[in-house]
Amino acid sequence: MNNGVRITAFAAALAATFGTAYGVGTALDPVSSAAKPGAHTEGHEAMETGHGGGREETPPGGLQISSGGYTLALQTPRVEAGRTTDLRFAIVQDRTGRKVTAYQAQHDKELHLIVASRDLSVFRHLHPTRAADGTWSTPVDLPRAGGYRVFADFKPAGADALTLGADLAASGAYQPGTLPETGTTATVDGYQVRLDGTLTPGRDSELTLTVTRDGKPVRDLQPYLGAYGHLVALRSGDLAYLHVHPNGEPGDGTTRPGPAISFTAMAPSAGAYRLFLDFRHDGKVRTAAFTVHAGAPATAPAPTTEPPADHREDQDHTH
């Protein structure tokens, strides 16, 4: 991954009230006119433009369960809230009806799986395992009943990278959550993460995430999925999904392992976004979450409470 503006964006057609987009990462850009609907290029870059360059929007990925000749076949469309369930699915080639078994790894994984609730109160970044027949599976524990969206981000061998989406229901007593308040600091497991910068609709902006622990800068962040920070961003209202990564990468001779992780970001529109930054330190991945509004300055520090257990990456952050 280079230091340019690189992004993967995929959106989910979700009804109901949402809150924001997750993300602390590289650029948040609308899809390049060269990208296919529902597809992105290698390296999670559904779109790529120069700073200040023009762009033509195309339908984002994740809105479709089928695209580019492939279908996300969700074999577990319903789970029970509060109980660990084995979530199973496959990527099926439309032309042959066969499950895909050959993938090109991106950011150290053949497939990235995101599960998010419609109200953005629950977030999971999972890395399932693939059986020889092409069936993927992963345990998932969704704490709240309601509607969820499943996103599969992958690149079949010899084909374009894709992001496909499907609906998932969690049974039980349903009570919609509310979007956390806007803030520029987040605390998780004794770490403090400060967000500096603002999101500007339609224009590149600089964002810096600074990680400290007990008031001291963390200068030895560990690589995670090929970077010192990993971003997923969800936009309020339609669950537009932006998968981004920071500028630079470990071992490039210029990128330092903290405490600051810098990004060039672009919000595709005004509105609320929920930002989730995954970072690894002392062998464990942690997630810092923020609510921001594109077009509004984030100047008043409003410390958020430690992210609840339903905002987590995998079950124990061991992948």
PDB file of C-alpha atoms in Angstrom:
ATOM      1  CA  MET A   1       0.000   0.000   0.000  1.00  0.00           C
ATOM      2  CA  ASN A   2       1.427   3.387  -0.914  1.00  0.00           C
ATOM      3  CA  ASN A   3       1.153   6.646   0.919  1.00  0.00           C
ATOM      4  CA  GLY A   4      -1.508   8.048  -1.389  1.00  0.00           C
ATOM      5  CA  VAL A   5      -5.174   8.293  -0.831  1.00  0.00           C
ATOM      6  CA  ARG A   6      -6.377   4.683  -0.851  1.00  0.00           C
ATOM      7  CA  ILE A   7      -9.754   3.500   0.122  1.00  0.00           C
ATOM      8  CA  THR A   8     -12.298   0.806  -0.121  1.00  0.00           C
ATOM      9  CA  ALA A   9     -15.862   1.909   0.137  1.00  0.00           C
ATOM     10  CA  PHE A  10     -18.877  -0.183   0.265  1.00  0.00           C
ATOM     11  CA  ALA A  11     -22.349   0.718   1.415  1.00  0.00           C
ATOM     12  CA  ALA A  12     -25.270  -1.181   2.742  1.00  0.00           C
ATOM     13  CA  ALA A  13     -28.859  -0.336   2.012  1.00  0.00           C
ATOM     14  CA  LEU A  14     -30.114  -0.222   5.542  1.00  0.00           C
ATOM     15  CA  ALA A  15     -33.285   1.399   6.612  1.00  0.00           C
ATOM     16  CA  ALA A  16     -33.960   2.984   9.914  1.00  0.00           C
ATOM     17  CA  THR A  17     -32.039   5.506  11.897  1.00  0.00           C
ATOM     18  CA  PHE A  18     -28.296   5.268  12.020  1.00  0.00           C
ATOM     19  CA  GLY A  19     -25.655   7.217  13.620  1.00  0.00           C
ATOM     20  CA  THR A  20     -22.381   7.589  11.885  1.00  0.00           C
ATOM     21  CA  ALA A  21     -19.462   6.164  10.095  1.00  0.00           C
ATOM     22  CA  TYR A  22     -16.613   4.370  11.666  1.00  0.00           C
ATOM     23  CA  GLY A  23     -13.160   5.174  10.756  1.00  0.00           C
ATOM     24  CA  VAL A  24      -9.800   6.489  11.518  1.00  0.00           C
ATOM     25  CA  GLY A  25      -7.693   5.755   8.570  1.00  0.00           C
ATOM     26  CA  THR A  26      -6.608   6.991   5.218  1.00  0.00           C
ATOM     27  CA  ALA A  27      -8.775   8.764   2.745  1.00  0.00           C
ATOM     28  CA  LEU A  28     -12.516   8.522   2.678  1.00  0.00           C
ATOM     29  CA  ASP A  29     -13.252   9.036  -0.993  1.00  0.00           C
ATOM     30  CA  PRO A  30     -16.168   8.427  -3.317  1.00  0.00           C
ATOM     31  CA  VAL A  31     -15.660   5.646  -5.838  1.00  0.00           C
ATOM     32  CA  SER A  32     -13.490   6.349  -8.841  1.00  0.00           C
ATOM     33  CA  SER A  33     -15.237   6.435 -12.188  1.00  0.00           C
ATOM     34  CA  ALA A  34     -12.992   3.574 -13.242  1.00  0.00           C
ATOM     35  CA  ALA A  35     -14.270   1.268 -10.516  1.00  0.00           C
ATOM     36  CA  LYS A  36     -17.057  -1.173 -11.146  1.00  0.00           C
ATOM     37  CA  PRO A  37     -20.209  -0.925  -9.050  1.00  0.00           C
ATOM     38  CA  GLY A  38     -19.713  -3.083  -6.002  1.00  0.00           C
ATOM     39  CA  ALA A  39     -16.008  -3.584  -6.669  1.00  0.00           C
ATOM     40  CA  HIS A  40     -12.741  -2.121  -5.525  1.00  0.00           C
ATOM     41  CA  THR A  41      -9.191  -2.556  -6.670  1.00  0.00           C
ATOM     42  CA  GLU A  42      -6.489  -4.485  -4.901  1.00  0.00           C
ATOM     43  CA  GLY A  43      -5.502  -3.214  -1.477  1.00  0.00           C
ATOM     44  CA  HIS A  44      -8.940  -2.119  -0.297  1.00  0.00           C
ATOM     45  CA  GLU A  45      -9.089   0.764  -2.706  1.00  0.00           C
ATOM     46  CA  ALA A  46     -12.514   0.987  -4.200  1.00  0.00           C
ATOM     47  CA  MET A  47     -11.533   4.426  -5.270  1.00  0.00           C
ATOM     48  CA  GLU A  48      -8.386   6.433  -5.754  1.00  0.00           C
ATOM     49  CA  THR A  49      -7.983  10.069  -6.672  1.00  0.00           C
ATOM     50  CA  GLY A  50      -5.271  12.666  -6.411  1.00  0.00           C
ATOM     51  CA  HIS A  51      -5.518  15.387  -3.834  1.00  0.00           C
ATOM     52  CA  GLY A  52      -8.080  17.851  -5.039  1.00  0.00           C
ATOM     53  CA  GLY A  53      -8.716  15.829  -8.193  1.00  0.00           C
ATOM     54  CA  GLY A  54     -12.111  15.507  -9.800  1.00  0.00           C
ATOM     55  CA  ARG A  55     -14.186  12.372  -9.461  1.00  0.00           C
ATOM     56  CA  GLU A  56     -17.393  10.801 -10.646  1.00  0.00           C
ATOM     57  CA  GLU A  57     -19.372   8.776  -8.161  1.00  0.00           C
ATOM     58  CA  THR A  58     -20.511   5.253  -8.947  1.00  0.00           C
ATOM     59  CA  PRO A  59     -22.675   3.001  -6.794  1.00  0.00           C
ATOM     60  CA  PRO A  60     -20.669   1.892  -3.752  1.00  0.00           C
ATOM     61  CA  GLY A  61     -20.136  -1.742  -2.877  1.00  0.00           C
ATOM     62  CA  GLY A  62     -21.926  -3.592  -0.126  1.00  0.00           C
ATOM     63  CA  LEU A  63     -25.347  -2.550  -1.377  1.00  0.00           C
ATOM     64  CA  GLN A  64     -25.539  -5.728  -3.425  1.00  0.00           C
ATOM     65  CA  ILE A  65     -25.561  -9.365  -2.465  1.00  0.00           C
ATOM     66  CA  SER A  66     -24.388 -10.200  -5.997  1.00  0.00           C
ATOM     67  CA  SER A  67     -21.926  -8.298  -8.184  1.00  0.00           C
ATOM     68  CA  GLY A  68     -19.180  -8.980 -10.705  1.00  0.00           C
ATOM     69  CA  GLY A  69     -20.325 -12.547 -11.259  1.00  0.00           C
ATOM     70  CA  TYR A  70     -20.192 -13.531  -7.578  1.00  0.00           C
ATOM     71  CA  THR A  71     -22.822 -13.921  -4.841  1.00  0.00           C
ATOM     72  CA  LEU A  72     -22.548 -13.813  -1.059  1.00  0.00           C
ATOM     73  CA  ALA A  73     -24.496 -16.910   0.035  1.00  0.00           C
ATOM     74  CA  LEU A  74     -25.260 -16.422   3.725  1.00  0.00           C
ATOM     75  CA  GLN A  75     -26.077 -19.849   5.161  1.00  0.00           C
ATOM     76  CA  THR A  76     -26.913 -18.440   8.603  1.00  0.00           C
ATOM     77  CA  PRO A  77     -29.426 -15.633   7.972  1.00  0.00           C
ATOM     78  CA  ARG A  78     -30.683 -15.640  11.567  1.00  0.00           C
ATOM     79  CA  VAL A  79     -28.960 -15.945  14.946  1.00  0.00           C
ATOM     80  CA  GLU A  80     -30.105 -15.659  18.545  1.00  0.00           C
ATOM     81  CA  ALA A  81     -29.038 -12.530  20.396  1.00  0.00           C
ATOM     82  CA  GLY A  82     -26.794 -13.177  23.373  1.00  0.00           C
ATOM     83  CA  ARG A  83     -25.730 -16.650  22.229  1.00  0.00           C
ATOM     84  CA  THR A  84     -22.561 -17.562  20.345  1.00  0.00           C
ATOM     85  CA  THR A  85     -23.476 -18.894  16.911  1.00  0.00           C
ATOM     86  CA  ASP A  86     -21.371 -20.330  14.114  1.00  0.00           C
ATOM     87  CA  LEU A  87     -21.918 -17.891  11.247  1.00  0.00           C
ATOM     88  CA  ARG A  88     -21.496 -19.701   7.918  1.00  0.00           C
ATOM     89  CA  PHE A  89     -21.400 -18.403   4.356  1.00  0.00           C
ATOM     90  CA  ALA A  90     -19.781 -18.916   0.969  1.00  0.00           C
ATOM     91  CA  ILE A  91     -18.851 -16.867  -2.068  1.00  0.00           C
ATOM     92  CA  VAL A  92     -20.463 -18.509  -5.084  1.00  0.00           C
ATOM     93  CA  GLN A  93     -19.463 -17.998  -8.700  1.00  0.00           C
ATOM     94  CA  ASP A  94     -22.683 -17.212 -10.564  1.00  0.00           C
ATOM     95  CA  ARG A  95     -21.611 -18.749 -13.871  1.00  0.00           C
ATOM     96  CA  THR A  96     -20.778 -22.192 -12.459  1.00  0.00           C
ATOM     97  CA  GLY A  97     -22.659 -22.232  -9.166  1.00  0.00           C
ATOM     98  CA  ARG A  98     -19.475 -23.365  -7.432  1.00  0.00           C
ATOM     99  CA  LYS A  99     -18.089 -22.028  -4.186  1.00  0.00           C
ATOM    100  CA  VAL A 100     -14.916 -19.988  -4.574  1.00  0.00           C
ATOM    101  CA  THR A 101     -11.867 -21.679  -3.062  1.00  0.00           C
ATOM    102  CA  ALA A 102      -9.027 -19.558  -4.507  1.00  0.00           C
ATOM    103  CA  TYR A 103      -8.492 -16.020  -3.203  1.00  0.00           C
ATOM    104  CA  GLN A 104      -5.764 -13.401  -3.317  1.00  0.00           C
ATOM    105  CA  ALA A 105      -4.854 -12.250   0.178  1.00  0.00           C
ATOM    106  CA  GLN A 106      -5.341  -8.562   0.978  1.00  0.00           C
ATOM    107  CA  HIS A 107      -3.882  -7.058   4.126  1.00  0.00           C
ATOM    108  CA  ASP A 108      -2.782 -10.468   5.333  1.00  0.00           C
ATOM    109  CA  LYS A 109      -6.216 -12.111   4.938  1.00  0.00           C
ATOM    110  CA  GLU A 110      -8.122 -13.817   2.140  1.00  0.00           C
ATOM    111  CA  LEU A 111     -11.390 -12.320   3.344  1.00  0.00           C
ATOM    112  CA  HIS A 112     -12.401  -9.629   5.815  1.00  0.00           C
ATOM    113  CA  LEU A 113     -15.841  -9.889   7.403  1.00  0.00           C
ATOM    114  CA  ILE A 114     -17.671  -6.998   9.055  1.00  0.00           C
ATOM    115  CA  VAL A 115     -20.936  -7.318  10.984  1.00  0.00           C
ATOM    116  CA  ALA A 116     -22.663  -4.107  12.077  1.00  0.00           C
ATOM    117  CA  SER A 117     -26.068  -3.413  13.567  1.00  0.00           C
ATOM    118  CA  ARG A 118     -28.431  -1.078  11.780  1.00  0.00           C
ATOM    119  CA  ASP A 119     -28.280   1.433  14.618  1.00  0.00           C
ATOM    120  CA  LEU A 120     -24.432   1.203  14.690  1.00  0.00           C
ATOM    121  CA  SER A 121     -24.421   0.200  18.348  1.00  0.00           C
ATOM    122  CA  VAL A 122     -22.765  -3.155  17.594  1.00  0.00           C
ATOM    123  CA  PHE A 123     -19.625  -3.657  15.498  1.00  0.00           C
ATOM    124  CA  ARG A 124     -17.618  -6.782  14.723  1.00  0.00           C
ATOM    125  CA  HIS A 125     -14.521  -7.131  12.549  1.00  0.00           C
ATOM    126  CA  LEU A 126     -14.055 -10.861  12.021  1.00  0.00           C
ATOM    127  CA  HIS A 127     -11.649 -13.078  10.130  1.00  0.00           C
ATOM    128  CA  PRO A 128     -13.403 -16.380   9.435  1.00  0.00           C
ATOM    129  CA  THR A 129     -11.751 -19.628   8.424  1.00  0.00           C
ATOM    130  CA  ARG A 130     -12.369 -21.340   5.082  1.00  0.00           C
ATOM    131  CA  ALA A 131     -13.013 -25.053   4.668  1.00  0.00           C
ATOM    132  CA  ALA A 132     -11.645 -26.933   1.662  1.00  0.00           C
ATOM    133  CA  ASP A 133     -15.058 -26.811  -0.039  1.00  0.00           C
ATOM    134  CA  GLY A 134     -15.158 -22.985   0.111  1.00  0.00           C
ATOM    135  CA  THR A 135     -17.463 -22.610   3.119  1.00  0.00           C
ATOM    136  CA  TRP A 136     -16.431 -19.848   5.514  1.00  0.00           C
ATOM    137  CA  SER A 137     -17.306 -19.922   9.220  1.00  0.00           C
ATOM    138  CA  THR A 138     -16.694 -17.904  12.359  1.00  0.00           C
ATOM    139  CA  PRO A 139     -18.250 -17.744  15.813  1.00  0.00           C
ATOM    140  CA  VAL A 140     -20.231 -14.571  16.424  1.00  0.00           C
ATOM    141  CA  ASP A 141     -21.973 -13.306  19.549  1.00  0.00           C
ATOM    142  CA  LEU A 142     -24.395 -10.453  18.922  1.00  0.00           C
ATOM    143  CA  PRO A 143     -25.565  -8.954  22.226  1.00  0.00           C
ATOM    144  CA  ARG A 144     -28.693  -7.217  20.950  1.00  0.00           C
ATOM    145  CA  ALA A 145     -31.671  -8.283  18.913  1.00  0.00           C
ATOM    146  CA  GLY A 146     -32.426  -6.509  15.662  1.00  0.00           C
ATOM    147  CA  GLY A 147     -31.199  -6.102  12.108  1.00  0.00           C
ATOM    148  CA  TYR A 148     -27.543  -6.407  11.114  1.00  0.00           C
ATOM    149  CA  ARG A 149     -25.559  -6.105   7.886  1.00  0.00           C
ATOM    150  CA  VAL A 150     -22.807  -8.536   6.931  1.00  0.00           C
ATOM    151  CA  PHE A 151     -20.035  -7.290   4.633  1.00  0.00           C
ATOM    152  CA  ALA A 152     -17.591  -9.638   2.890  1.00  0.00           C
ATOM    153  CA  ASP A 153     -14.478  -7.921   1.508  1.00  0.00           C
ATOM    154  CA  PHE A 154     -12.415 -10.215  -0.727  1.00  0.00           C
ATOM    155  CA  LYS A 155     -10.607 -10.711  -4.039  1.00  0.00           C
ATOM    156  CA  PRO A 156     -11.125 -13.973  -5.939  1.00  0.00           C
ATOM    157  CA  ALA A 157      -8.005 -15.225  -7.684  1.00  0.00           C
ATOM    158  CA  GLY A 158      -7.855 -13.720 -11.164  1.00  0.00           C
ATOM    159  CA  ALA A 159     -10.824 -11.393 -10.616  1.00  0.00           C
ATOM    160  CA  ASP A 160     -11.560  -7.914  -9.314  1.00  0.00           C
ATOM    161  CA  ALA A 161     -11.836  -7.271  -5.590  1.00  0.00           C
ATOM    162  CA  LEU A 162     -15.398  -7.034  -4.299  1.00  0.00           C
ATOM    163  CA  THR A 163     -17.419  -6.069  -1.282  1.00  0.00           C
ATOM    164  CA  LEU A 164     -20.763  -7.850  -1.045  1.00  0.00           C
ATOM    165  CA  GLY A 165     -23.412  -7.367   1.625  1.00  0.00           C
ATOM    166  CA  ALA A 166     -26.290  -9.381   3.095  1.00  0.00           C
ATOM    167  CA  ASP A 167     -28.823  -8.878   5.887  1.00  0.00           C
ATOM    168  CA  LEU A 168     -28.606 -10.804   9.148  1.00  0.00           C
ATOM    169  CA  ALA A 169     -31.301 -10.943  11.843  1.00  0.00           C
ATOM    170  CA  ALA A 170     -30.720 -11.478  15.566  1.00  0.00           C
ATOM    171  CA  SER A 171     -33.840 -12.721  17.352  1.00  0.00           C
ATOM    172  CA  GLY A 172     -34.931 -11.532  20.780  1.00  0.00           C
ATOM    173  CA  ALA A 173     -36.471  -8.476  22.428  1.00  0.00           C
ATOM    174  CA  TYR A 174     -35.483  -5.533  20.254  1.00  0.00           C
ATOM    175  CA  GLN A 175     -34.714  -2.047  21.501  1.00  0.00           C
ATOM    176  CA  PRO A 176     -32.895   0.308  19.102  1.00  0.00           C
ATOM    177  CA  GLY A 177     -29.740   1.963  20.350  1.00  0.00           C
ATOM    178  CA  THR A 178     -28.745   5.599  20.061  1.00  0.00           C
ATOM    179  CA  LEU A 179     -25.680   7.111  18.482  1.00  0.00           C
ATOM    180  CA  PRO A 180     -22.942   8.087  20.974  1.00  0.00           C
ATOM    181  CA  GLU A 181     -22.256  11.797  21.314  1.00  0.00           C
ATOM    182  CA  THR A 182     -19.615  13.542  19.240  1.00  0.00           C
ATOM    183  CA  GLY A 183     -16.172  13.596  20.829  1.00  0.00           C
ATOM    184  CA  THR A 184     -12.473  13.877  20.050  1.00  0.00           C
ATOM    185  CA  THR A 185     -11.105  11.463  22.655  1.00  0.00           C
ATOM    186  CA  ALA A 186     -11.801   7.811  23.352  1.00  0.00           C
ATOM    187  CA  THR A 187     -10.612   5.525  26.124  1.00  0.00           C
ATOM    188  CA  VAL A 188     -10.182   1.761  25.828  1.00  0.00           C
ATOM    189  CA  ASP A 189      -8.351  -0.628  28.180  1.00  0.00           C
ATOM    190  CA  GLY A 190      -6.439   2.226  29.793  1.00  0.00           C
ATOM    191  CA  TYR A 191      -5.370   3.732  26.457  1.00  0.00           C
ATOM    192  CA  GLN A 192      -6.398   7.228  25.405  1.00  0.00           C
ATOM    193  CA  VAL A 193      -6.758   8.077  21.718  1.00  0.00           C
ATOM    194  CA  ARG A 194      -7.120  11.703  20.601  1.00  0.00           C
ATOM    195  CA  LEU A 195      -8.561  12.690  17.248  1.00  0.00           C
ATOM    196  CA  ASP A 196      -7.244  15.897  15.691  1.00  0.00           C
ATOM    197  CA  GLY A 197      -8.652  17.306  12.480  1.00  0.00           C
ATOM    198  CA  THR A 198     -12.047  17.550  10.831  1.00  0.00           C
ATOM    199  CA  LEU A 199     -13.891  15.751   8.066  1.00  0.00           C
ATOM    200  CA  THR A 200     -14.782  18.027   5.177  1.00  0.00           C
ATOM    201  CA  PRO A 201     -17.380  16.836   2.664  1.00  0.00           C
ATOM    202  CA  GLY A 202     -15.921  16.480  -0.815  1.00  0.00           C
ATOM    203  CA  ARG A 203     -12.439  17.652   0.122  1.00  0.00           C
ATOM    204  CA  ASP A 204      -9.283  16.020   1.476  1.00  0.00           C
ATOM    205  CA  SER A 205      -8.665  16.592   5.175  1.00  0.00           C
ATOM    206  CA  GLU A 206      -5.828  15.639   7.473  1.00  0.00           C
ATOM    207  CA  LEU A 207      -6.673  13.507  10.498  1.00  0.00           C
ATOM    208  CA  THR A 208      -4.237  12.476  13.210  1.00  0.00           C
ATOM    209  CA  LEU A 209      -4.920   9.848  15.853  1.00  0.00           C
ATOM    210  CA  THR A 210      -2.565   9.943  18.834  1.00  0.00           C
ATOM    211  CA  VAL A 211      -2.326   6.967  21.204  1.00  0.00           C
ATOM    212  CA  THR A 212      -1.220   7.356  24.824  1.00  0.00           C
ATOM    213  CA  ARG A 213      -1.333   5.177  27.928  1.00  0.00           C
ATOM    214  CA  ASP A 214      -1.300   6.571  31.427  1.00  0.00           C
ATOM    215  CA  GLY A 215      -0.501   9.950  29.903  1.00  0.00           C
ATOM    216  CA  LYS A 216       2.601   8.694  28.094  1.00  0.00           C
ATOM    217  CA  PRO A 217       2.942   8.470  24.291  1.00  0.00           C
ATOM    218  CA  VAL A 218       2.844   4.940  22.878  1.00  0.00           C
ATOM    219  CA  ARG A 219       5.817   4.790  20.523  1.00  0.00           C
ATOM    220  CA  ASP A 220       5.898   1.047  19.881  1.00  0.00           C
ATOM    221  CA  LEU A 221       2.617   0.216  18.181  1.00  0.00           C
ATOM    222  CA  GLN A 222       2.735  -3.179  16.502  1.00  0.00           C
ATOM    223  CA  PRO A 223       1.790  -3.909  12.892  1.00  0.00           C
ATOM    224  CA  TYR A 224      -1.743  -5.165  12.425  1.00  0.00           C
ATOM    225  CA  LEU A 225      -2.974  -6.312   9.010  1.00  0.00           C
ATOM    226  CA  GLY A 226       0.027  -4.605   7.429  1.00  0.00           C
ATOM    227  CA  ALA A 227      -0.370  -1.212   9.119  1.00  0.00           C
ATOM    228  CA  TYR A 228      -0.168   0.573  12.474  1.00  0.00           C
ATOM    229  CA  GLY A 229      -3.861   1.408  12.325  1.00  0.00           C
ATOM    230  CA  HIS A 230      -6.892  -0.089  10.645  1.00  0.00           C
ATOM    231  CA  LEU A 231     -10.073   1.782   9.859  1.00  0.00           C
ATOM    232  CA  VAL A 232     -13.672   0.925   9.214  1.00  0.00           C
ATOM    233  CA  ALA A 233     -16.081   3.833   8.697  1.00  0.00           C
ATOM    234  CA  LEU A 234     -19.877   3.698   8.581  1.00  0.00           C
ATOM    235  CA  ARG A 235     -22.017   6.630   7.530  1.00  0.00           C
ATOM    236  CA  SER A 236     -25.276   7.370   9.263  1.00  0.00           C
ATOM    237  CA  GLY A 237     -28.416   6.708   7.285  1.00  0.00           C
ATOM    238  CA  ASP A 238     -27.293   4.158   4.704  1.00  0.00           C
ATOM    239  CA  LEU A 239     -24.393   2.328   6.365  1.00  0.00           C
ATOM    240  CA  ALA A 240     -22.017   3.420   3.620  1.00  0.00           C
ATOM    241  CA  TYR A 241     -18.924   1.391   4.434  1.00  0.00           C
ATOM    242  CA  LEU A 242     -15.439   2.753   4.007  1.00  0.00           C
ATOM    243  CA  HIS A 243     -12.486   0.479   4.725  1.00  0.00           C
ATOM    244  CA  VAL A 244      -9.376   2.616   4.975  1.00  0.00           C
ATOM    245  CA  HIS A 245      -5.775   2.413   6.079  1.00  0.00           C
ATOM    246  CA  PRO A 246      -3.254   4.972   7.318  1.00  0.00           C
ATOM    247  CA  ASN A 247      -0.667   6.772   5.242  1.00  0.00           C
ATOM    248  CA  GLY A 248       2.541   4.791   5.185  1.00  0.00           C
ATOM    249  CA  GLU A 249       3.249   1.285   6.384  1.00  0.00           C
ATOM    250  CA  PRO A 250       5.628  -0.512   8.740  1.00  0.00           C
ATOM    251  CA  GLY A 251       9.102  -0.901   7.319  1.00  0.00           C
ATOM    252  CA  ASP A 252       8.858   1.816   4.676  1.00  0.00           C
ATOM    253  CA  GLY A 253      11.634   3.790   6.336  1.00  0.00           C
ATOM    254  CA  THR A 254       9.511   6.826   7.178  1.00  0.00           C
ATOM    255  CA  THR A 255       6.429   5.663   9.080  1.00  0.00           C
ATOM    256  CA  ARG A 256       6.904   5.614  12.840  1.00  0.00           C
ATOM    257  CA  PRO A 257       5.114   3.127  15.135  1.00  0.00           C
ATOM    258  CA  GLY A 258       3.244   5.829  17.032  1.00  0.00           C
ATOM    259  CA  PRO A 259       2.171   7.643  18.973  1.00  0.00           C
ATOM    260  CA  ALA A 260       0.552   9.448  16.020  1.00  0.00           C
ATOM    261  CA  ILE A 261      -1.176   7.747  13.097  1.00  0.00           C
ATOM    262  CA  SER A 262      -1.931  10.190  10.289  1.00  0.00           C
ATOM    263  CA  PHE A 263      -4.509   9.966   7.558  1.00  0.00           C
ATOM    264  CA  THR A 264      -5.725  11.872   4.558  1.00  0.00           C
ATOM    265  CA  ALA A 265      -9.492  11.648   4.680  1.00  0.00           C
ATOM    266  CA  MET A 266     -12.428  12.700   2.580  1.00  0.00           C
ATOM    267  CA  ALA A 267     -16.064  12.347   3.591  1.00  0.00           C
ATOM    268  CA  PRO A 268     -18.280  11.662   0.573  1.00  0.00           C
ATOM    269  CA  SER A 269     -21.045  13.815   2.058  1.00  0.00           C
ATOM    270  CA  ALA A 270     -22.015  15.918   5.046  1.00  0.00           C
ATOM    271  CA  GLY A 271     -23.478  14.052   7.980  1.00  0.00           C
ATOM    272  CA  ALA A 272     -22.636  11.871  10.932  1.00  0.00           C
ATOM    273  CA  TYR A 273     -19.991   9.147  10.849  1.00  0.00           C
ATOM    274  CA  ARG A 274     -18.873   6.544  13.344  1.00  0.00           C
ATOM    275  CA  LEU A 275     -15.123   5.969  13.356  1.00  0.00           C
ATOM    276  CA  PHE A 276     -13.451   2.792  14.615  1.00  0.00           C
ATOM    277  CA  LEU A 277      -9.670   2.645  14.876  1.00  0.00           C
ATOM    278  CA  ASP A 278      -8.104  -0.774  15.454  1.00  0.00           C
ATOM    279  CA  PHE A 279      -4.544  -0.711  16.786  1.00  0.00           C
ATOM    280  CA  ARG A 280      -2.258  -3.345  18.275  1.00  0.00           C
ATOM    281  CA  HIS A 281      -0.051  -2.912  21.333  1.00  0.00           C
ATOM    282  CA  ASP A 282       1.441  -5.478  23.725  1.00  0.00           C
ATOM    283  CA  GLY A 283       0.136  -8.197  21.455  1.00  0.00           C
ATOM    284  CA  LYS A 284      -3.548  -7.226  21.664  1.00  0.00           C
ATOM    285  CA  VAL A 285      -5.810  -5.407  19.222  1.00  0.00           C
ATOM    286  CA  ARG A 286      -7.995  -2.675  20.689  1.00  0.00           C
ATOM    287  CA  THR A 287     -10.676  -0.526  19.110  1.00  0.00           C
ATOM    288  CA  ALA A 288     -11.173   3.187  19.767  1.00  0.00           C
ATOM    289  CA  ALA A 289     -14.531   4.554  18.617  1.00  0.00           C
ATOM    290  CA  PHE A 290     -15.547   8.112  17.718  1.00  0.00           C
ATOM    291  CA  THR A 291     -18.627   9.917  16.477  1.00  0.00           C
ATOM    292  CA  VAL A 292     -17.895  12.812  14.128  1.00  0.00           C
ATOM    293  CA  HIS A 293     -19.888  15.054  11.834  1.00  0.00           C
ATOM    294  CA  ALA A 294     -18.490  15.918   8.426  1.00  0.00           C
ATOM    295  CA  GLY A 295     -18.691  19.647   7.883  1.00  0.00           C
ATOM    296  CA  ALA A 296     -18.647  20.442  11.600  1.00  0.00           C
ATOM    297  CA  PRO A 297     -15.407  21.189  13.512  1.00  0.00           C
ATOM    298  CA  ALA A 298     -14.481  18.672  16.186  1.00  0.00           C
ATOM    299  CA  THR A 299     -12.933  21.128  18.603  1.00  0.00           C
ATOM    300  CA  ALA A 300     -14.621  20.481  21.929  1.00  0.00           C
ATOM    301  CA  PRO A 301     -13.019  17.473  23.599  1.00  0.00           C
ATOM    302  CA  ALA A 302     -15.847  15.315  24.870  1.00  0.00           C
ATOM    303  CA  PRO A 303     -14.202  12.211  26.312  1.00  0.00           C
ATOM    304  CA  THR A 304     -16.159   9.093  25.571  1.00  0.00           C
ATOM    305  CA  THR A 305     -16.504   6.219  27.944  1.00  0.00           C
ATOM    306  CA  GLU A 306     -14.626   3.008  27.298  1.00  0.00           C
ATOM    307  CA  PRO A 307     -16.161   1.305  24.255  1.00  0.00           C
ATOM    308  CA  PRO A 308     -18.620  -1.401  25.317  1.00  0.00           C
ATOM    309  CA  ALA A 309     -17.951  -5.030  24.594  1.00  0.00           C
ATOM    310  CA  ASP A 310     -20.164  -4.924  21.521  1.00  0.00           C
ATOM    311  CA  HIS A 311     -17.554  -2.795  19.730  1.00  0.00           C
ATOM    312  CA  ARG A 312     -14.805  -5.287  19.244  1.00  0.00           C
ATOM    313  CA  GLU A 313     -12.653  -6.889  16.611  1.00  0.00           C
ATOM    314  CA  ASP A 314     -13.013 -10.658  16.522  1.00  0.00           C
ATOM    315  CA  GLN A 315     -13.645 -12.422  19.801  1.00  0.00           C
ATOM    316  CA  ASP A 316     -10.231 -12.168  21.463  1.00  0.00           C
ATOM    317  CA  HIS A 317      -8.074 -10.180  19.033  1.00  0.00           C
ATOM    318  CA  THR A 318      -5.730 -13.089  18.497  1.00  0.00           C
ATOM    319  CA  HIS A 319      -5.722 -13.222  14.678  1.00  0.00           C
TER     320      HIS A 319
END
